[in-house]
XYZ file of C-alpha atoms in Angstrom:
433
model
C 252.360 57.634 29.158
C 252.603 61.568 29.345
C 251.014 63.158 32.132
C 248.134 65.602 29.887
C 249.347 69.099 29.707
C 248.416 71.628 32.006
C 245.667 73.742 31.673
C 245.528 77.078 29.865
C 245.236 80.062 32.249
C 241.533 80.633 30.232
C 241.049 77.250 31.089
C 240.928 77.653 34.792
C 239.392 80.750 34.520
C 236.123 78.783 33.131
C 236.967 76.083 35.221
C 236.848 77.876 38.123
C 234.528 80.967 37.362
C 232.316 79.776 34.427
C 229.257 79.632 36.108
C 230.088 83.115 38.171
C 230.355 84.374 34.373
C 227.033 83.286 33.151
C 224.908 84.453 36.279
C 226.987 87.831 35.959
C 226.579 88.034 32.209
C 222.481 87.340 32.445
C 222.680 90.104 35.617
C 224.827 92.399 33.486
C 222.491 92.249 30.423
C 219.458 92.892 32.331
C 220.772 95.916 34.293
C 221.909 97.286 30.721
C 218.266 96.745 28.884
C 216.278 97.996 31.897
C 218.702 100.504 33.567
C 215.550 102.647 35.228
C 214.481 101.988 38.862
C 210.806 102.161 39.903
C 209.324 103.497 43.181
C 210.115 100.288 45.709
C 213.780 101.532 45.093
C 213.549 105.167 45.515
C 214.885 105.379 48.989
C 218.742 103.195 48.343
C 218.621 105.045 44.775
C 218.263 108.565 45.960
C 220.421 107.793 49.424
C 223.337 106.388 47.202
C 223.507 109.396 44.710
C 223.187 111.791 47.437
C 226.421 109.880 49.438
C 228.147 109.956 45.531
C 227.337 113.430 44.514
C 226.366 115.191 47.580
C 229.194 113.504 49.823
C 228.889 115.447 53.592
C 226.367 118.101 52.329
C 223.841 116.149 54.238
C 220.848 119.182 53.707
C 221.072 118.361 50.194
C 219.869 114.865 50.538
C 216.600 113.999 49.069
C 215.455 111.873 51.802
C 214.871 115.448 54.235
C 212.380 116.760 51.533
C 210.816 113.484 50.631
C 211.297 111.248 53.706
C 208.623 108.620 52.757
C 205.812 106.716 54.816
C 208.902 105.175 56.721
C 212.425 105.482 57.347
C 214.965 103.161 55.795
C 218.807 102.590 56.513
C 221.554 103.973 55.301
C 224.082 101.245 55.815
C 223.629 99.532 52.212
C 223.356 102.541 49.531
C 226.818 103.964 51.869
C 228.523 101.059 51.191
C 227.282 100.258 47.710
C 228.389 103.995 47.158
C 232.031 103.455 48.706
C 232.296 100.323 46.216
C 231.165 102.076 43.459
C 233.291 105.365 44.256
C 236.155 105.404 41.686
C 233.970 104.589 38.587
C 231.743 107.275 39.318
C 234.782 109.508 39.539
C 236.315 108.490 36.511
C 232.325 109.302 34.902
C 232.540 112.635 36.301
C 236.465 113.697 35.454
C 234.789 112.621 31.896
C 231.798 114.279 32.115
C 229.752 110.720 31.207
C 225.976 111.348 31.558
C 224.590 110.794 35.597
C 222.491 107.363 34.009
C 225.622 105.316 33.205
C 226.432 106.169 37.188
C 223.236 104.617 38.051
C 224.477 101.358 35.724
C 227.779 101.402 37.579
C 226.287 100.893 41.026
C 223.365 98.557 39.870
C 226.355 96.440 38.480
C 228.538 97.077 41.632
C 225.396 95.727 43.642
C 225.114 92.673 41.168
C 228.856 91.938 42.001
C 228.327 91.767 45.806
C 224.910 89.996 45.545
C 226.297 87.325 42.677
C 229.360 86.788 45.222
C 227.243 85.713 47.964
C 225.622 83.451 45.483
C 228.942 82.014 45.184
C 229.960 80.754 48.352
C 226.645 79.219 48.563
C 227.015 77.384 45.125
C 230.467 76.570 46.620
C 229.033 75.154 49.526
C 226.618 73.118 47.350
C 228.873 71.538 44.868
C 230.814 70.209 48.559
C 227.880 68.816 50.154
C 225.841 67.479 47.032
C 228.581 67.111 43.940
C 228.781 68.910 40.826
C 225.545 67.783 39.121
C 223.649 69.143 41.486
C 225.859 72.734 41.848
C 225.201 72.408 37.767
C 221.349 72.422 37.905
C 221.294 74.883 40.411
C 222.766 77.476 38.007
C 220.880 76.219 35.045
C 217.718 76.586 37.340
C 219.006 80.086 38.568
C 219.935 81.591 35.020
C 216.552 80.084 33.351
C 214.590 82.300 36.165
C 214.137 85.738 35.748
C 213.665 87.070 38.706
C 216.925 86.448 40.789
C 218.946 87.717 38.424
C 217.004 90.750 37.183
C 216.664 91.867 41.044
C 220.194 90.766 41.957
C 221.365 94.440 40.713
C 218.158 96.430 42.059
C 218.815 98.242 45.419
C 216.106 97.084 47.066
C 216.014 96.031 50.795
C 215.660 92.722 50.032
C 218.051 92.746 47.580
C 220.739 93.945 50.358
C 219.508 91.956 52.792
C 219.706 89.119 50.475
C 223.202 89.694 49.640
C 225.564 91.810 52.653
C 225.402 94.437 55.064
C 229.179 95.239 54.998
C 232.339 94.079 54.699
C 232.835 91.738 58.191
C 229.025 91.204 58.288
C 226.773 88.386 56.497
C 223.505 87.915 55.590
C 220.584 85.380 53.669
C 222.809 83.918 50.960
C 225.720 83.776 53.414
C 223.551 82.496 55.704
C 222.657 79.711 53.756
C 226.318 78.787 53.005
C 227.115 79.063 56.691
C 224.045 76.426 57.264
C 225.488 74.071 55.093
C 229.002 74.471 56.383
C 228.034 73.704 59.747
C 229.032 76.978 61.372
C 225.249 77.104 62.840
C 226.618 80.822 65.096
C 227.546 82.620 61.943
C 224.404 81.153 60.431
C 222.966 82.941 63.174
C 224.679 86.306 63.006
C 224.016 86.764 59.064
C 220.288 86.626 59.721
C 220.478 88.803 62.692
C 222.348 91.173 60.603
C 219.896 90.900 58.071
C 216.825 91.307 60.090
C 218.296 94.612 62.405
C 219.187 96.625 59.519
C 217.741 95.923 56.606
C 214.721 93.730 56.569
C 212.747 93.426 59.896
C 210.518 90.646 58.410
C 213.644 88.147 58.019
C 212.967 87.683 62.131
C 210.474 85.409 60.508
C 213.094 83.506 58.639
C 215.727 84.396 61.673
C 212.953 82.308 63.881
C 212.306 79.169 61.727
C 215.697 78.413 61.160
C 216.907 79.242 64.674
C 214.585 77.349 66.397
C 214.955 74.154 63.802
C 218.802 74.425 64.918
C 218.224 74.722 68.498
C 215.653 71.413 68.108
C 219.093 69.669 66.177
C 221.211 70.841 69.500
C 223.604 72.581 66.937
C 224.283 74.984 69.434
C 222.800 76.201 73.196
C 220.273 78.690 73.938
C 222.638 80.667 76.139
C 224.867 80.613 73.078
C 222.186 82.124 70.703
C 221.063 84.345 72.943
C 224.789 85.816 73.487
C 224.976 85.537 69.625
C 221.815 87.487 69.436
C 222.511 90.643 71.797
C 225.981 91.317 70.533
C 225.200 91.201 66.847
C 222.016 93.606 67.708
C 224.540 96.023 69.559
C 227.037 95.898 66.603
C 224.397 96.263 64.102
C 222.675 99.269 65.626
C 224.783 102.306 64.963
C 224.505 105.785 64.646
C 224.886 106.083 60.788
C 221.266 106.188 60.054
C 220.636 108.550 63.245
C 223.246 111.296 61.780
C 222.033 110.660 58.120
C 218.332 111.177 59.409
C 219.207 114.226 61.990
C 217.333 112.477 64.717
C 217.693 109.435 67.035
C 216.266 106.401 65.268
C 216.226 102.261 64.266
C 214.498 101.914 61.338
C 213.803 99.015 60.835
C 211.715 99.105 63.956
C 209.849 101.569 62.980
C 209.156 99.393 59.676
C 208.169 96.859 61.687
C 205.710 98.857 64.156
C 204.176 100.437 60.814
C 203.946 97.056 58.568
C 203.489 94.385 61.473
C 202.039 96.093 64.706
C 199.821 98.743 62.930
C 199.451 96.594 59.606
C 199.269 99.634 57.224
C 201.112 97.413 54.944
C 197.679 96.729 53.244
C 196.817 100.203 52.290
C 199.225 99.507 49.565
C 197.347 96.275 48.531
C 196.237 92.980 49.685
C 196.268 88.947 48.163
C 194.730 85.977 49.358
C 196.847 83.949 51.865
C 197.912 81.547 49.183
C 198.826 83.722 47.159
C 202.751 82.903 47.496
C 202.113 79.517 46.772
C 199.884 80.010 43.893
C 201.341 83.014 41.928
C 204.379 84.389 43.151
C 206.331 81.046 43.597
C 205.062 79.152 40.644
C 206.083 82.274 38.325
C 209.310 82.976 39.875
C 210.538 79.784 40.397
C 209.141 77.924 37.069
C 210.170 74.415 36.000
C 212.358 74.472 39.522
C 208.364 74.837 41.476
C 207.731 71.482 41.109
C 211.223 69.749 40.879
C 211.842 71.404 44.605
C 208.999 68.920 46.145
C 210.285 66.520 44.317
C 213.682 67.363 45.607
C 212.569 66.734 49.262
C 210.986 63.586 48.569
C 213.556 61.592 46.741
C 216.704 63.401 48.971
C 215.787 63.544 52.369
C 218.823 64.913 53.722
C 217.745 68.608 52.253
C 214.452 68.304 54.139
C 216.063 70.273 57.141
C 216.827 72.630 55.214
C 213.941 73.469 53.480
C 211.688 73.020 55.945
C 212.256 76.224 57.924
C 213.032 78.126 54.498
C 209.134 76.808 53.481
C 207.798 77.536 56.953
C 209.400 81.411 56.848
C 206.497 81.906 53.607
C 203.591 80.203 55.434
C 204.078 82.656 58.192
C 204.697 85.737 55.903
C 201.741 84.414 54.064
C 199.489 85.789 57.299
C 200.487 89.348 56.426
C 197.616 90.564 53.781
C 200.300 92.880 51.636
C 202.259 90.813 49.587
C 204.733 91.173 46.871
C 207.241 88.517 45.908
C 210.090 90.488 46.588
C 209.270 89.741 50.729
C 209.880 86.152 50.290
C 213.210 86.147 47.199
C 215.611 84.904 49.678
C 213.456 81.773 49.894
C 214.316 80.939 46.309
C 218.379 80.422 46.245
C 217.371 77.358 49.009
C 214.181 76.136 46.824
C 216.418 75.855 43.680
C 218.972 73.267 45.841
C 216.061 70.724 46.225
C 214.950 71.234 43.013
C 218.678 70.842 41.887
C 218.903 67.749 43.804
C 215.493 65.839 41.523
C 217.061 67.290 38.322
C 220.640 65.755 39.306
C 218.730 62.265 40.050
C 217.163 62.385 36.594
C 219.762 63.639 35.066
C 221.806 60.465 36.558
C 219.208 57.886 35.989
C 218.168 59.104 32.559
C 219.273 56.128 30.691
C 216.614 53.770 32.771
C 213.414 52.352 31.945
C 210.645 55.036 32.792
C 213.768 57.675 33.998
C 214.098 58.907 30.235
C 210.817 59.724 29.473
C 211.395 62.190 32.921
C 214.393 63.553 31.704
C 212.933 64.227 28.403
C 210.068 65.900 29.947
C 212.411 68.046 32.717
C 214.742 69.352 29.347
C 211.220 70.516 27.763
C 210.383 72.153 30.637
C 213.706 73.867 31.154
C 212.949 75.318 27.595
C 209.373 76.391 28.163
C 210.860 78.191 31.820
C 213.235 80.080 29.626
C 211.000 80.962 27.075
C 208.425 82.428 30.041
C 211.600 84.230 30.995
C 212.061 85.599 27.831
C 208.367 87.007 27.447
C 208.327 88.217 31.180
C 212.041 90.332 30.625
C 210.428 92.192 27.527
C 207.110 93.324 29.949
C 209.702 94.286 31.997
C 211.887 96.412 29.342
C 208.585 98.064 28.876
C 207.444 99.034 32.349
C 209.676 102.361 33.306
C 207.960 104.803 30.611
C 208.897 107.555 33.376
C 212.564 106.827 32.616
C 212.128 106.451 28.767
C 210.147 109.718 29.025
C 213.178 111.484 30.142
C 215.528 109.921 28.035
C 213.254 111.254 24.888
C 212.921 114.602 26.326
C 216.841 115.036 27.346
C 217.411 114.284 23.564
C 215.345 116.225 21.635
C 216.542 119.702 20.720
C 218.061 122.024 23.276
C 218.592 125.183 21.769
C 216.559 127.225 24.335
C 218.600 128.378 26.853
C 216.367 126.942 29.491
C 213.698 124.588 29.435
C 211.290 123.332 32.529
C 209.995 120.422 32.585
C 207.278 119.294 35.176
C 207.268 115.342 36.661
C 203.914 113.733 38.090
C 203.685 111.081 40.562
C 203.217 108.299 37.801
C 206.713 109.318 36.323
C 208.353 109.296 39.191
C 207.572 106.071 40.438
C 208.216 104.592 36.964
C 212.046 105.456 36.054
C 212.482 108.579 36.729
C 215.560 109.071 39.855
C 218.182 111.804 40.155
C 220.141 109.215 38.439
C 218.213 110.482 34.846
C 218.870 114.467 35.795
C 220.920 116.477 33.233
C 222.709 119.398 33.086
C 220.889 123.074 32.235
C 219.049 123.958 30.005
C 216.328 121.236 31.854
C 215.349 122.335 34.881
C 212.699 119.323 36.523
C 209.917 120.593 39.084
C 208.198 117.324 40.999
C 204.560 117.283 41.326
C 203.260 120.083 44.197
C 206.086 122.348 42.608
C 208.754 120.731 44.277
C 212.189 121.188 42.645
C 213.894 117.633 41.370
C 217.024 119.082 41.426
């Protein structure tokens, strides 16, 4: 009998990459309907055109006329701008308009972030098979949220997915953990604690101290780990971009956490996470993740810190569910392990009628996904304000326009500028340009 032919070079490509393709295409289409940015981005948005357009010119920068309540790194919009450097060159040789820039490093971030996603799907499909690494992408594309924040520079967003190009953090984290290298597991959430969110100490502590209780390593070893990861980590990039001596995320910290002026921006009830932000995020995969833990124990270790890292954010009174998205990539493995077991056991007596429900449910999630992307296409009126005003007619030889608060926060970044004749003045007569 002849050995079966070898497969087509397309052929490993989907082998290989076809579920890297799907995430990236839902990602891709997202960033392209909803291109805008709203206010919780501001800071990497503004920092990253400044590095792209501004380059050393570092009085130009928006951040030294609009600084914000608190200081945030540099480290992710220079990178992300580094990346992203030769498209936006070949955009301005061409004279393509500044918003298809912004597109280019949303996607650029949506690369980085999906490839972290990766190596933890990788590391899934090793420990748990291929059913499993299957339902954790079906779960993962059928939710709108990871995917539609996986190319928004938000700190979350970078701490969820790098901090540069030796350094880890959540996602990598996570693949670490399940690889069994327990000191880089270490590292990636020191890394992404120090620089870019100070409130994954919380997730930093729940999973450190589960693996010191496991003796997977000493606690001479992860406090060695600890200091010279903190010493690498703290540089003088965001002390030369800010013109004075500084860690912000500390300060962060001493604002949100010590002085808890976090809640002058909002409050929810402490089960909040658990009742809204969870459930709608993580849809059909809410319930299949406790079902996860109970029929597979060995992801109970796991999960346990992961849940334990929201009960204690749950104490602060501001909440918003982009504090607690690196909680969902480890969710959707235990709910990927109940819909592999009734996926496997769905010819059985009293298994079908499960499987049959679990499929309907997949299609309601999607459908909720569906309804919740188009409130979303229609949420940045600041942007689509813009984009109406750049277009209409421009025959006067200059035009001033002026931008309020509301549009501001609500699409509206340097990103959207355009050449003369517009000439933008903020609100307080503050020049956008």
């Amino acid at each position: 009998m002849a050995p079966p032919p070898p497969p087509t070079p397309a052929a490993r490509i989907l082998r290989d990459y076809g579920w890297d393709l799907l995430l990236g295409s839902i990602a891709a289409f997202y960033a392209v309907m909803v291109p805008y940015t709203k206010v919780e981005e501001s800071f990497n948005v503004q920092a990253i055109h400044d590095i792209l357009y501004h380059n050393h010119h570092i009085d130009k920068y928006d951040h030294l006329e609009f600084p914000g309540v608190v200081p945030r790194t540099f480290i992710g919009a220079l990178v992300i701008s580094l990346l992203s450097s030769p498209a936006i060159l070949m955009m301005r040789i061409f004279h393509v308009p500044k918003v298809y820039s912004l597109l280019a490093v949303r996607l650029m971030l949506g690369c980085v972030t999906l490839t972290t996603l990766r190596l933890f799907r990788v590391e899934i499909k090793r420990k748990y098979g291929r059913h499993v690494e299957a339902f954790f992408v079906i779960l993962t594309a059928i939710q709108f949220h990871v995917l539609f924040y996986s190319t928004r520079p938000l700190p979350n967003i970078l701490a969820l997915a790098f901090v540069c190009a030796f350094c880890h953090a959540v996602n990598l984290a996570y693949s670490f953990w399940f690889k069994g290298n327990f000191l880089c597991t270490l590292q990636a959430l020191i890394v992404a604690a120090v620089v870019f969110r100070c409130d994954m100490v919380l997730l930093l502590g729940t999973i450190g101290i589960a693996l010191l209780l496991s003796r997977s390593f000493s606690l001479l070893e992860a406090v060695k780990c600890c200091i010279s990861t903190v010493l690498v980590c703290i540089v003088l990039v965001d002390s030369i971009m800010w013109q004075r001596i500084l860690w912000p995320e500390f300060e962060v910290f001493w604002f949100n956490s010590v002085l808890n002026r976090s809640s002058e921006w909002g409050t929810h009830s402490i089960h909040w996470y658990f009742t809204s932000a969870l459930p709608r995020s993580m849809l059909v995969a809410y319930p299949l993740c406790l079902v996860g833990a109970l029929l597979d124990r060995r992801i109970v270790p796991y999960v346990l810190p992961v849940a334990l890292f929201v009960v204690l954010y749950s104490k602060l009174p501001h909440k918003e569910l982009r504090f607690i998205i690196a909680s969902i990539p480890m969710f959707n493995v235990s709910a990927s392990l109940a819909a592999g077991r009734i996926y496997n056991n769905r010819k059985k007596s009293g298994w079908n009628f499960l499987y049959v429900l679990m499929l309907g449910a997949f299609l309601v999630s999607l459908g909720y996904s569906a309804v919740t992307f188009m409130a979303s296409y229609s949420n940045y009126p600041g942007g689509h304000a813009l984009k109406a005003l750049h277009e209409a007619d421009s025959s006067v030889k200059e035009k001033t326009v002026h931008i309020d608060a509301f549009t501001a926060m609500s699409g509206v970044s340097r990103f959207c500028e355009n050449e003369n004749p517009w000439r933008k003045i903020l609100e307080g007569g503050r020049h956008f340009h």
